[in-house]
One Martini backbone bead per residue (centre of mass of N, CA, C, O) as a GRO file, in nm:
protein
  420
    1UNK     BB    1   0.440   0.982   2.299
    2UNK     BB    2   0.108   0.839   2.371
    3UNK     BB    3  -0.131   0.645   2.197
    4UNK     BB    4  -0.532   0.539   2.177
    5UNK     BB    5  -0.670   0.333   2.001
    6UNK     BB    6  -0.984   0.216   1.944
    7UNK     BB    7  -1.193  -0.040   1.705
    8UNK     BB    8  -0.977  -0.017   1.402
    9UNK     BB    9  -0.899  -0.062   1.059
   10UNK     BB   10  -0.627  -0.143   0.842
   11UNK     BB   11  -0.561  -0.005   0.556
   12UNK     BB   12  -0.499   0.079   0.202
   13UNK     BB   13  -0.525   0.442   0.187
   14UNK     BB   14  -0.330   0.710   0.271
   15UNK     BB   15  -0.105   0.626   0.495
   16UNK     BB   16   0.226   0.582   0.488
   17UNK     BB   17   0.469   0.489   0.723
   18UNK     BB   18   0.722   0.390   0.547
   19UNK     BB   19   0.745   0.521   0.252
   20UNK     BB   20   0.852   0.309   0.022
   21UNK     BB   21   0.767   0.433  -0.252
   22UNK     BB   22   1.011   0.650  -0.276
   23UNK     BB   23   1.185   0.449  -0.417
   24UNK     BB   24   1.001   0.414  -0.680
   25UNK     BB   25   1.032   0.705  -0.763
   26UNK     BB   26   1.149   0.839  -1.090
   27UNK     BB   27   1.301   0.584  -1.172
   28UNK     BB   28   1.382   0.582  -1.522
   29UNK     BB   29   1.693   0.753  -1.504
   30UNK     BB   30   2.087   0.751  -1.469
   31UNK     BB   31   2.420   0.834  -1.392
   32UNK     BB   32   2.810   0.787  -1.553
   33UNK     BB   33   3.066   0.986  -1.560
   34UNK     BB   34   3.268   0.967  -1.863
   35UNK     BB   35   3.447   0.909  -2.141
   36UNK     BB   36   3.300   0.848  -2.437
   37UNK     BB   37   3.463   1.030  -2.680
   38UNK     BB   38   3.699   0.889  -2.949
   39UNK     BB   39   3.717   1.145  -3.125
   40UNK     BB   40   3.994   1.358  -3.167
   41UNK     BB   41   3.830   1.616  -3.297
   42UNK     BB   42   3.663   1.727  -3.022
   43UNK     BB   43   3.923   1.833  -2.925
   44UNK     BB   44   4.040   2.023  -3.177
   45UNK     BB   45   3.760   2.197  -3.193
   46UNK     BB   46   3.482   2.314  -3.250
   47UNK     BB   47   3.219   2.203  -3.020
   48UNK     BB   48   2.866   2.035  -2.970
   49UNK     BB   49   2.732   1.885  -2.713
   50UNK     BB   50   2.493   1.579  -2.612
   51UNK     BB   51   2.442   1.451  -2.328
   52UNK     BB   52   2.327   1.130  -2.207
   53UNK     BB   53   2.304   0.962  -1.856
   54UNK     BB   54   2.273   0.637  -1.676
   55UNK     BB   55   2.176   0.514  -1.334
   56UNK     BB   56   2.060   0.220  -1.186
   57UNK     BB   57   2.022   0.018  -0.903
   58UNK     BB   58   2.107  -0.293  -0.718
   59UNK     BB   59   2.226  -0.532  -0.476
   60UNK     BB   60   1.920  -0.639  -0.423
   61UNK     BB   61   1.709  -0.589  -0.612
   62UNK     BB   62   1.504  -0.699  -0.865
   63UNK     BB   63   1.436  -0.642  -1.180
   64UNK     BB   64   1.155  -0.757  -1.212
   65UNK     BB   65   1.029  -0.625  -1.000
   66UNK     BB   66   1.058  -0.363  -1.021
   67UNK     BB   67   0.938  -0.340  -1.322
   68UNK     BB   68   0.645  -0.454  -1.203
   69UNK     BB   69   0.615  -0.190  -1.051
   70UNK     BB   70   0.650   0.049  -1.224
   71UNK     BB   71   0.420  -0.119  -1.452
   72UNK     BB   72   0.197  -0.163  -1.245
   73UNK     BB   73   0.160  -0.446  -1.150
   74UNK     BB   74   0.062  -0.728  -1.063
   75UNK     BB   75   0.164  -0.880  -0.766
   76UNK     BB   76   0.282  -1.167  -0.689
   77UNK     BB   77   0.362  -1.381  -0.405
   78UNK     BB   78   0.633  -1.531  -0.566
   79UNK     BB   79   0.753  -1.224  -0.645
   80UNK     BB   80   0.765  -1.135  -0.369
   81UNK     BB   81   0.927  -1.360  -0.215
   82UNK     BB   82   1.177  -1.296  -0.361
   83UNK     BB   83   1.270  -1.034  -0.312
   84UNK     BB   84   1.299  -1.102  -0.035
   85UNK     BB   85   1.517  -1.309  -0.015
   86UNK     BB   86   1.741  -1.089  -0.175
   87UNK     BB   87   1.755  -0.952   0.111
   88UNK     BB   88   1.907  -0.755   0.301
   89UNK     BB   89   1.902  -0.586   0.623
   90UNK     BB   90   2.057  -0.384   0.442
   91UNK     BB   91   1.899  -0.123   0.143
   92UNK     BB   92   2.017  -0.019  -0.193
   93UNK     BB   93   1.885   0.234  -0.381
   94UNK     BB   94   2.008   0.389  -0.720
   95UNK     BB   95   1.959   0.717  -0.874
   96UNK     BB   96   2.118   0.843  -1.166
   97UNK     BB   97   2.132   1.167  -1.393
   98UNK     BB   98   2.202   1.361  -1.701
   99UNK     BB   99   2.189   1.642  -1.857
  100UNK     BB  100   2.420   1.810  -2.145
  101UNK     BB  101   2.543   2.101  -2.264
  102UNK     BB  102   2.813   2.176  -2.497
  103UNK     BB  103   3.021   2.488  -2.560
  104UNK     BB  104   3.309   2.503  -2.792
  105UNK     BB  105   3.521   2.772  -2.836
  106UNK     BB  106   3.781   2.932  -3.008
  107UNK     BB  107   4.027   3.137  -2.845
  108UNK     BB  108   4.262   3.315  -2.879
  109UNK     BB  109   4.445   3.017  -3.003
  110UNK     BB  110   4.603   2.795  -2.991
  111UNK     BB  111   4.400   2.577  -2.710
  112UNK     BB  112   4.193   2.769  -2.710
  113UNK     BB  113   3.870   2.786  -2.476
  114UNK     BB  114   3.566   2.828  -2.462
  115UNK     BB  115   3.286   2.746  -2.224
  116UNK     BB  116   2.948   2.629  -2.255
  117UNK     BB  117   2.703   2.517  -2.017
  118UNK     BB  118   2.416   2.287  -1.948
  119UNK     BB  119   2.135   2.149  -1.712
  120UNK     BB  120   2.000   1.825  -1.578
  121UNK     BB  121   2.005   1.659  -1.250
  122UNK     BB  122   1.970   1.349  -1.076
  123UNK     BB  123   1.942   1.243  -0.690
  124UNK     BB  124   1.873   0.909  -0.561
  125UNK     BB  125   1.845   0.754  -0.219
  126UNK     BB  126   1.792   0.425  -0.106
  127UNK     BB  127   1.716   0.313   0.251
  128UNK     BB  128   1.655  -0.011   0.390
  129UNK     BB  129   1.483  -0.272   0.512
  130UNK     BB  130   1.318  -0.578   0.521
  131UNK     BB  131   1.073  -0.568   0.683
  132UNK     BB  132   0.957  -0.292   0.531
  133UNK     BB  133   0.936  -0.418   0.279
  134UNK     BB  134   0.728  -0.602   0.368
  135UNK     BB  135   0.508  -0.452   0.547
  136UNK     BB  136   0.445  -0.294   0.210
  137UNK     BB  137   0.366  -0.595   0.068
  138UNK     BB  138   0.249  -0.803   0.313
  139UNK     BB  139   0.211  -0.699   0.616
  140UNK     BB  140   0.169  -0.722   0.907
  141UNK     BB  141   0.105  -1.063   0.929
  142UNK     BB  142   0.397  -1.151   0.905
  143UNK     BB  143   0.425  -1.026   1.234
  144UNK     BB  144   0.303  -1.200   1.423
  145UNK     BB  145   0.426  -1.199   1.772
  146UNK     BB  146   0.632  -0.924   1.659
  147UNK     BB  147   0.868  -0.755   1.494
  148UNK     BB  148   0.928  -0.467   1.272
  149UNK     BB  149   1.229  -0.342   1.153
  150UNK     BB  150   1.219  -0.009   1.000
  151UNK     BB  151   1.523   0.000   1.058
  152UNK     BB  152   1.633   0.129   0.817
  153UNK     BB  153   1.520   0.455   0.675
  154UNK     BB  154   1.645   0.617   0.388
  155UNK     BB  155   1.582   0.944   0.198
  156UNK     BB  156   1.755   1.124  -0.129
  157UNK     BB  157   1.646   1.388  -0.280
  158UNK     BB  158   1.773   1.588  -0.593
  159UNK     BB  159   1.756   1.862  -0.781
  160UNK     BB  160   1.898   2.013  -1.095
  161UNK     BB  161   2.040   2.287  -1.217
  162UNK     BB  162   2.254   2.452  -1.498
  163UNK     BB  163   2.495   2.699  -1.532
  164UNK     BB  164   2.814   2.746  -1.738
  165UNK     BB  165   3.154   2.866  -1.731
  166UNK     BB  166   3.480   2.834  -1.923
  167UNK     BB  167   3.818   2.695  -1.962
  168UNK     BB  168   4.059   2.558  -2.203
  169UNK     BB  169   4.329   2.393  -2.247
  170UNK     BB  170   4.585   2.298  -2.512
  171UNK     BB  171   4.820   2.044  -2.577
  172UNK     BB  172   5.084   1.806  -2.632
  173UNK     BB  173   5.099   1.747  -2.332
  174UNK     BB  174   4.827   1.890  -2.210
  175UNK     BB  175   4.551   1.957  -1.989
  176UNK     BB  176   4.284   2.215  -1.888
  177UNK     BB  177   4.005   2.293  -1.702
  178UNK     BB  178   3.747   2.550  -1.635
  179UNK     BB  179   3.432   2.580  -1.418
  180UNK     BB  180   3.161   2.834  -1.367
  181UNK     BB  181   2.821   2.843  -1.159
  182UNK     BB  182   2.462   2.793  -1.158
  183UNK     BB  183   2.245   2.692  -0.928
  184UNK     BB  184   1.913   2.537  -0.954
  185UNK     BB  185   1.647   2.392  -0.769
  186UNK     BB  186   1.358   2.179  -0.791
  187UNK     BB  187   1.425   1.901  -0.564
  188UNK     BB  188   1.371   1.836  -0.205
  189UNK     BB  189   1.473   1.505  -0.020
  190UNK     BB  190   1.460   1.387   0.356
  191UNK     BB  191   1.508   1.097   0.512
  192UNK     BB  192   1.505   0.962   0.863
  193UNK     BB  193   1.575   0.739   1.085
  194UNK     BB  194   1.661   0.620   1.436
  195UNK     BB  195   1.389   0.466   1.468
  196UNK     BB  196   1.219   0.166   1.404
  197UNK     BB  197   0.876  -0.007   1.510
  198UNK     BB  198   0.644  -0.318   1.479
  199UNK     BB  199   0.411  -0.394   1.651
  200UNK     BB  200   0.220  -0.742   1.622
  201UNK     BB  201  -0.023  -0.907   1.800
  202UNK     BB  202  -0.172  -1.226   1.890
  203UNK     BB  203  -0.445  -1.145   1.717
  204UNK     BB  204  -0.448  -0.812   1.677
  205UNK     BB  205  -0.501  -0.679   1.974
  206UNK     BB  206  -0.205  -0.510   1.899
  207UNK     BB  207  -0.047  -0.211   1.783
  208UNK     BB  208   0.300  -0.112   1.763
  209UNK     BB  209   0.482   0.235   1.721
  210UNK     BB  210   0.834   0.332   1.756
  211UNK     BB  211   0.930   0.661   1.623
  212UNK     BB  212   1.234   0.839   1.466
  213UNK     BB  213   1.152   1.074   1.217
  214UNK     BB  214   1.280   1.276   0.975
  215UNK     BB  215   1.173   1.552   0.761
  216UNK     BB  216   1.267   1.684   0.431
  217UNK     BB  217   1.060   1.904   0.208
  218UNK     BB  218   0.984   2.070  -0.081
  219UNK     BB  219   0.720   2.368  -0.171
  220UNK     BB  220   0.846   2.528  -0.390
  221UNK     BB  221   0.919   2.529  -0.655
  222UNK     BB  222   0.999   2.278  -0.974
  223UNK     BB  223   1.138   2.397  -1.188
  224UNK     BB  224   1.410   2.361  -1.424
  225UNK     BB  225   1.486   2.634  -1.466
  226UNK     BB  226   1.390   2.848  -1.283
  227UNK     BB  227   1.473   2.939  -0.882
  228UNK     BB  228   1.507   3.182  -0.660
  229UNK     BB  229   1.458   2.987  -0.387
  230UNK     BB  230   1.724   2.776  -0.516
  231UNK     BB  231   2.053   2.840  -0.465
  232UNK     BB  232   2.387   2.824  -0.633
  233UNK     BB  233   2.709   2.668  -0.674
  234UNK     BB  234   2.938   2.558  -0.979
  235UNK     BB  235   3.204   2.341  -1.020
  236UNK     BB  236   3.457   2.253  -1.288
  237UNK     BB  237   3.765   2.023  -1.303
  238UNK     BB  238   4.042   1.950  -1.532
  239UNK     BB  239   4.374   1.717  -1.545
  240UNK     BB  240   4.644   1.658  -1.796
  241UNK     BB  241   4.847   1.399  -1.935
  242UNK     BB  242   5.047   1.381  -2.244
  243UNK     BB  243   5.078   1.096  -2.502
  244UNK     BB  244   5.161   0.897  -2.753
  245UNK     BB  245   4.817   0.797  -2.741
  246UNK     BB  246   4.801   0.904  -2.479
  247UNK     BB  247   4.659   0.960  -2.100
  248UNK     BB  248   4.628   1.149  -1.829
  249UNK     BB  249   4.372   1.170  -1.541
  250UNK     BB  250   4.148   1.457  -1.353
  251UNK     BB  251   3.793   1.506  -1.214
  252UNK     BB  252   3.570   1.740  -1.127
  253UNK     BB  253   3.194   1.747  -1.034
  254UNK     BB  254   2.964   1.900  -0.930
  255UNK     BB  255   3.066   2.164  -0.678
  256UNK     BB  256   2.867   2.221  -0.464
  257UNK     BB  257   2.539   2.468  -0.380
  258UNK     BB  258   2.200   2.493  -0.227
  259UNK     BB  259   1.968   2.727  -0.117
  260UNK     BB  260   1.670   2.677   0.071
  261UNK     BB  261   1.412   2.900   0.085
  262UNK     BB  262   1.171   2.905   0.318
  263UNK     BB  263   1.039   2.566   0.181
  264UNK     BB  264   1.110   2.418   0.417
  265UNK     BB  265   0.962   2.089   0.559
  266UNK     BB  266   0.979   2.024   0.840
  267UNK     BB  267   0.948   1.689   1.045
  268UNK     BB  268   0.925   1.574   1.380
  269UNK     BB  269   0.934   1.270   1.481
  270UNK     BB  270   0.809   1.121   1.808
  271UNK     BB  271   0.711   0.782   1.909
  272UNK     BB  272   0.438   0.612   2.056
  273UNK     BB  273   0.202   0.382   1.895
  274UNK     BB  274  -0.118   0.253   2.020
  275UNK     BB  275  -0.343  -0.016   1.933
  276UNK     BB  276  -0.672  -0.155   1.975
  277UNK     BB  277  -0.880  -0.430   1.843
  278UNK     BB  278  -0.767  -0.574   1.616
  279UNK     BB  279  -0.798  -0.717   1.331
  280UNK     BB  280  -0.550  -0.945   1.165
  281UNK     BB  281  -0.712  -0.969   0.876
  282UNK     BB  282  -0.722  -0.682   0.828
  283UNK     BB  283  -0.377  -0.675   0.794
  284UNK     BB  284  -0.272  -0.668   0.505
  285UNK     BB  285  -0.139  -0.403   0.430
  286UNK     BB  286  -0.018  -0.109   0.493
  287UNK     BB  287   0.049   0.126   0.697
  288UNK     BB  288  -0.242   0.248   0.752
  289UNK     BB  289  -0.553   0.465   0.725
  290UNK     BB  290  -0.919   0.507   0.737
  291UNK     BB  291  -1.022   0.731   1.014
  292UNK     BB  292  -0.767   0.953   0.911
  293UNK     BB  293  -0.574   1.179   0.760
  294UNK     BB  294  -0.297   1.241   0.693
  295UNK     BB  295  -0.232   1.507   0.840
  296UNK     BB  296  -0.364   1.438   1.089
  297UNK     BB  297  -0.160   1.182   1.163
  298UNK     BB  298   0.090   1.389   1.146
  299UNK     BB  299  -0.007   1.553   1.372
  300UNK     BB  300   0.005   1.352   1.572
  301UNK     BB  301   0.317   1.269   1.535
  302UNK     BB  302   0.458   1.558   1.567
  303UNK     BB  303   0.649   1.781   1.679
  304UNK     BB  304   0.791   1.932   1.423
  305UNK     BB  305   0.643   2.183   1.214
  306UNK     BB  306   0.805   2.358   0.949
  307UNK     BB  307   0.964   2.632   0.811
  308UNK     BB  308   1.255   2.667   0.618
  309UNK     BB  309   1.642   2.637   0.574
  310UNK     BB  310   1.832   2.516   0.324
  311UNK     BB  311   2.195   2.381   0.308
  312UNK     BB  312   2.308   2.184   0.007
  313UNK     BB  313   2.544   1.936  -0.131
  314UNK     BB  314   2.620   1.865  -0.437
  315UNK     BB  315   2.635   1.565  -0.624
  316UNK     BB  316   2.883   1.518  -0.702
  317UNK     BB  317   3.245   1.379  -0.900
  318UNK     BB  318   3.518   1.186  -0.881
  319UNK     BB  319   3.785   1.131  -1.149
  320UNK     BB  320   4.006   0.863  -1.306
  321UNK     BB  321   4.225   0.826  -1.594
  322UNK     BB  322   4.334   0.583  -1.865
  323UNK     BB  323   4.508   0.609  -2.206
  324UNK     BB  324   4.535   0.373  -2.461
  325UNK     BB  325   4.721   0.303  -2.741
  326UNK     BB  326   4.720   0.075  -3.036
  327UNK     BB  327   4.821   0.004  -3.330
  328UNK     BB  328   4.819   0.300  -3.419
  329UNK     BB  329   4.510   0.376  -3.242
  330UNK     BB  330   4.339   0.099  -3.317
  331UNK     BB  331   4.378   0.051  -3.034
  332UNK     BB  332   4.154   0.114  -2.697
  333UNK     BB  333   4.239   0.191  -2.369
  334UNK     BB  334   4.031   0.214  -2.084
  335UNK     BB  335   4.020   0.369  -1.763
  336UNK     BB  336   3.796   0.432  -1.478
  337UNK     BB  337   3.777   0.606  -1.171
  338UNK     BB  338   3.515   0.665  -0.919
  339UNK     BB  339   3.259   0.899  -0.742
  340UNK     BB  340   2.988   0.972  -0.559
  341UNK     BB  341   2.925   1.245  -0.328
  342UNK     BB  342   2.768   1.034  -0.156
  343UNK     BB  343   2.635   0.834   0.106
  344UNK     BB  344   2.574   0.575  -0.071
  345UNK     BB  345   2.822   0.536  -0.266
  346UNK     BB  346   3.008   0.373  -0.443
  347UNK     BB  347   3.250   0.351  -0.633
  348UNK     BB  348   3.360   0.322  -0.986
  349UNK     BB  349   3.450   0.123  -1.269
  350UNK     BB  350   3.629   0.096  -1.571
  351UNK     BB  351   3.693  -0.144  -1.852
  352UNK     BB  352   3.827  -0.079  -2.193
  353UNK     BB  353   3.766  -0.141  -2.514
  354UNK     BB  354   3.871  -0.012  -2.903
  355UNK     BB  355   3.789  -0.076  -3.255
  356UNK     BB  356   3.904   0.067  -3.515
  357UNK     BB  357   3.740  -0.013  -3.823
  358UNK     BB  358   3.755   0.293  -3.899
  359UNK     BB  359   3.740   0.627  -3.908
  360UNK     BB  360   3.450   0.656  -3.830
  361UNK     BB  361   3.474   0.356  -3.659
  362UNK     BB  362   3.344   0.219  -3.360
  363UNK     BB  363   3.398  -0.094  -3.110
  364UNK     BB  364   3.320  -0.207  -2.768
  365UNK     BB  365   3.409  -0.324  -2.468
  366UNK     BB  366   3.329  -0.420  -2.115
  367UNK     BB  367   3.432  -0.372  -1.734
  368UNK     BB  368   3.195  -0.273  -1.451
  369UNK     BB  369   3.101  -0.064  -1.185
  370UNK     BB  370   2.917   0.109  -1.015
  371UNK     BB  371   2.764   0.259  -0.758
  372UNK     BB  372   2.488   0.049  -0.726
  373UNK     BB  373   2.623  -0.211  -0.856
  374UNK     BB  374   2.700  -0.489  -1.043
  375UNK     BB  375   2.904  -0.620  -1.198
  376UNK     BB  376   2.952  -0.588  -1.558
  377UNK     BB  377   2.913  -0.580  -1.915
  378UNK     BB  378   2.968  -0.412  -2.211
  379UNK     BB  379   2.910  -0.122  -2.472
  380UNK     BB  380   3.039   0.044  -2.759
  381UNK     BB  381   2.984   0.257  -2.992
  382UNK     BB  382   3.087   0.489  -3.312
  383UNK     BB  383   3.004   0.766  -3.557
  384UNK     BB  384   3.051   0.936  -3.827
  385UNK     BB  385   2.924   1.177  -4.008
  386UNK     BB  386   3.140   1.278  -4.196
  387UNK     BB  387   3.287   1.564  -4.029
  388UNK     BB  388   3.075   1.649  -3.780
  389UNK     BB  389   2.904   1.403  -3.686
  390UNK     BB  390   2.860   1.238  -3.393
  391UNK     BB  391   2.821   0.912  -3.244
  392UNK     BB  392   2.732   0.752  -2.906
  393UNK     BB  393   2.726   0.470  -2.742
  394UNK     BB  394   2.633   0.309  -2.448
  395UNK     BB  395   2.579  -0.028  -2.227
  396UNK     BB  396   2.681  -0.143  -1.888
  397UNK     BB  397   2.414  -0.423  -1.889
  398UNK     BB  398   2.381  -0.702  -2.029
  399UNK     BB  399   2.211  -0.860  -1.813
  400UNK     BB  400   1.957  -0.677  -1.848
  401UNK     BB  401   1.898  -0.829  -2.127
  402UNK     BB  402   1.903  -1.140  -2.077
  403UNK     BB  403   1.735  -1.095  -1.823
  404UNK     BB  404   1.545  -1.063  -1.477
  405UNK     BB  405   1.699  -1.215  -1.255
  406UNK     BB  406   1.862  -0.973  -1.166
  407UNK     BB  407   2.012  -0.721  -1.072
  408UNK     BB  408   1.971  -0.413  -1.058
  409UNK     BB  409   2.079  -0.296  -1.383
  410UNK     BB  410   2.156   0.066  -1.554
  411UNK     BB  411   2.392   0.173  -1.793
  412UNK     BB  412   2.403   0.482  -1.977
  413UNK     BB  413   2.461   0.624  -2.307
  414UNK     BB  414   2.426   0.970  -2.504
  415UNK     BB  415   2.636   1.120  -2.795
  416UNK     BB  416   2.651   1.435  -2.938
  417UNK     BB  417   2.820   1.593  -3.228
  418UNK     BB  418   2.933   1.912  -3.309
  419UNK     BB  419   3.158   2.042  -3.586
  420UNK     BB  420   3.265   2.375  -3.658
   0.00000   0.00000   0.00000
């Protein structure tokens, strides 16, 4: 459909048509999982774990932009050509967290174990255009004359809780557990563009939008604890073999699906929109109307605007890893190599030293590459408080550490164990 306005000006008020604040929403920590637990004591008996851990990251995005974006800050004009500068044509922002307890308990014979798990995960995956954010920071008026290519432009976030029972064996040469549980989802977000351009003509005189992009959002409850609208299965396995002072494994992690019941927002737009009369010295910021209603112009754009099903697949993980003692077991390396299964993570790898400086102390370094991250150095330290209590904390962005200069990557977690 082609629509035609005359004779009014775009502000940065109400409808932002490129979305791209999306990317930068609720992220403030993300999550990647590998064993992080190096006292022994934690596999033999029965224990009670809390896990935090994040991953934020991007191999586009500069940390300094990121942080004054999100602490609200006026970026300056220096601040912002500088992040373009950064960008190529298709750029990937991602972040994944999770909070987890864990309580293991032996039960009936040396080796066996009951689990039972609880949590809440969040994945967001944002790909963007280097044009789309340019149009969103510094204005249509960058484009006088031309074109601004808006895709690629995809957004997908899923929030979900879960909980979960299984069994776990332990022997002197091998070790495997299995989890079953329900999950229950809080959050869910898919933008996809299959085509997007913005033309602004010289002075002004016109501006035209040719966009085809599907929007799906969830409109239930959001919830954290229970949610009956949004409901699925979810299983965790791990198996591995032992020996002396080593081991070696593979698990897979948060397998499953959610089903959305009836409360999923679809709209397909697919237009050609052009406005005439324009003055380009008035377009200033992002892609936006004070004329109509966000609705209005949504409704306008729409051709599928309805109420749906919608059953999406877990972001779950699969990792595979190597551990060796030396020195009596005083020194500990350990490599670890695995993938989130979302659309756009990559590999991530970690290889660590560990050196026990006591029995109850260790402290080590890292290095390896995230999901969404630039390879970097890493630390990781852990304290006994006496005989029940552990505390492991890790942080493998060393760089973010240094200074803002580099690109987006935090990656860490904290892990607190009572045994009982």
């Amino acid at each position: 459909m082609i629509k035609h306005l005359n004779g009014f000006n775009l502000r940065r008020q109400h409808f932002s048509i490129g979305l791209l604040a999306l990317l930068f929403v609720g992220t403030k920590s993300v999550g990647q999982q590998y064993r992080t637990m190096e006292f022994e004591q934690s596999r033999q008996k029965s224990v009670v774990l809390l896990e935090a851990r994040e991953e934020l990251g991007s191999e586009h995005v500069s940390d300094g932009f990121f942080d004054g974006y999100i602490g609200g800050e006026k970026l300056d004009g220096a601040l912002i050509e500088d992040a373009v500068q950064g960008l190529g044509s298709e750029n990937l922002l991602g972040l994944r967290y999770g909070v987890t307890a864990l309580m293991r308990l032996a039960w009936r014979g040396e080796g066996n174990y009951l689990l039972f798990s609880a949590g809440h995960e969040r994945q967001i995956e944002a790909v963007f255009s280097k044009d789309a954010f340019q149009v969103y920071f510094q204005g249509n008026k960058t484009f006088e004359g031309r074109s601004a290519q808006l895709h690629p432009l995809e957004f997908d976030r899923v929030d979900y809780s879960f909980a979960k029972v299984g069994f776990e064996k332990q022997s002197d040469n091998y070790f495997f557990s299995g989890k079953l549980g329900l999950a229950t989802g809080s959050n869910y977000r898919q933008l996809d563009t299959k085509r997007g351009s913005l033309y602004t003509a010289v002075f002004g005189r016109e501006v035209e939008l040719d966009l085809a992009l599907a929007d799906e959002s969830w409109e239930g409850s959001h919830s954290v604890v229970w949610n009956g609208d949004a409901l699925g299965f979810i299983f965790d396995a791990e198996a591995g073999w032992k020996w002396t002072h080593g081991m070696v494994g593979a698990s897979i992690k948060n397998i499953g699906f959610i089903d959305w019941q009836n409360k999923v927002r679809k709209r397909v737009y697919d237009t050609v929109y052009n406005y005439s009369g324009i003055e380009i010295s008035e377009i200033l910021d992002s892609f936006a109307f004070d004329l109509k209603g966000q609705d209005d112009i949504a409704s306008d754009f729409a051709r599928t605007d309805e109420l749906t099903n919608v059953r999406t697949n877990i972001p779950g993980e699969w990792c595979v890893w190597l551990r060796q003692g030396f020195l009596e077991n005083r020194l500990v390396l350990t490599g670890a190599y695995g993938a989130y299964l979302a659309d756009n993570a990559r590999a991530y790898y970690s290889v660590r030293s560990t050196l026990y400086i006591l029995p109850g102390l260790y402290a080590g370094v890292s290095y390896g590459r995230g999901a969404y991250s630039l390879a970097d150095f890493g630390m990781h330290a852990g304290i006994l408080l006496g005989t029940r209590i552990g505390v492991h904390a890790h942080w493998d962005s060393i760089g973010h550490l240094l200074g803002k200069e580099g690109k987006l990557s935090r990656i860490g977690g904290v892990v607190c164990s009572l045994t009982l």
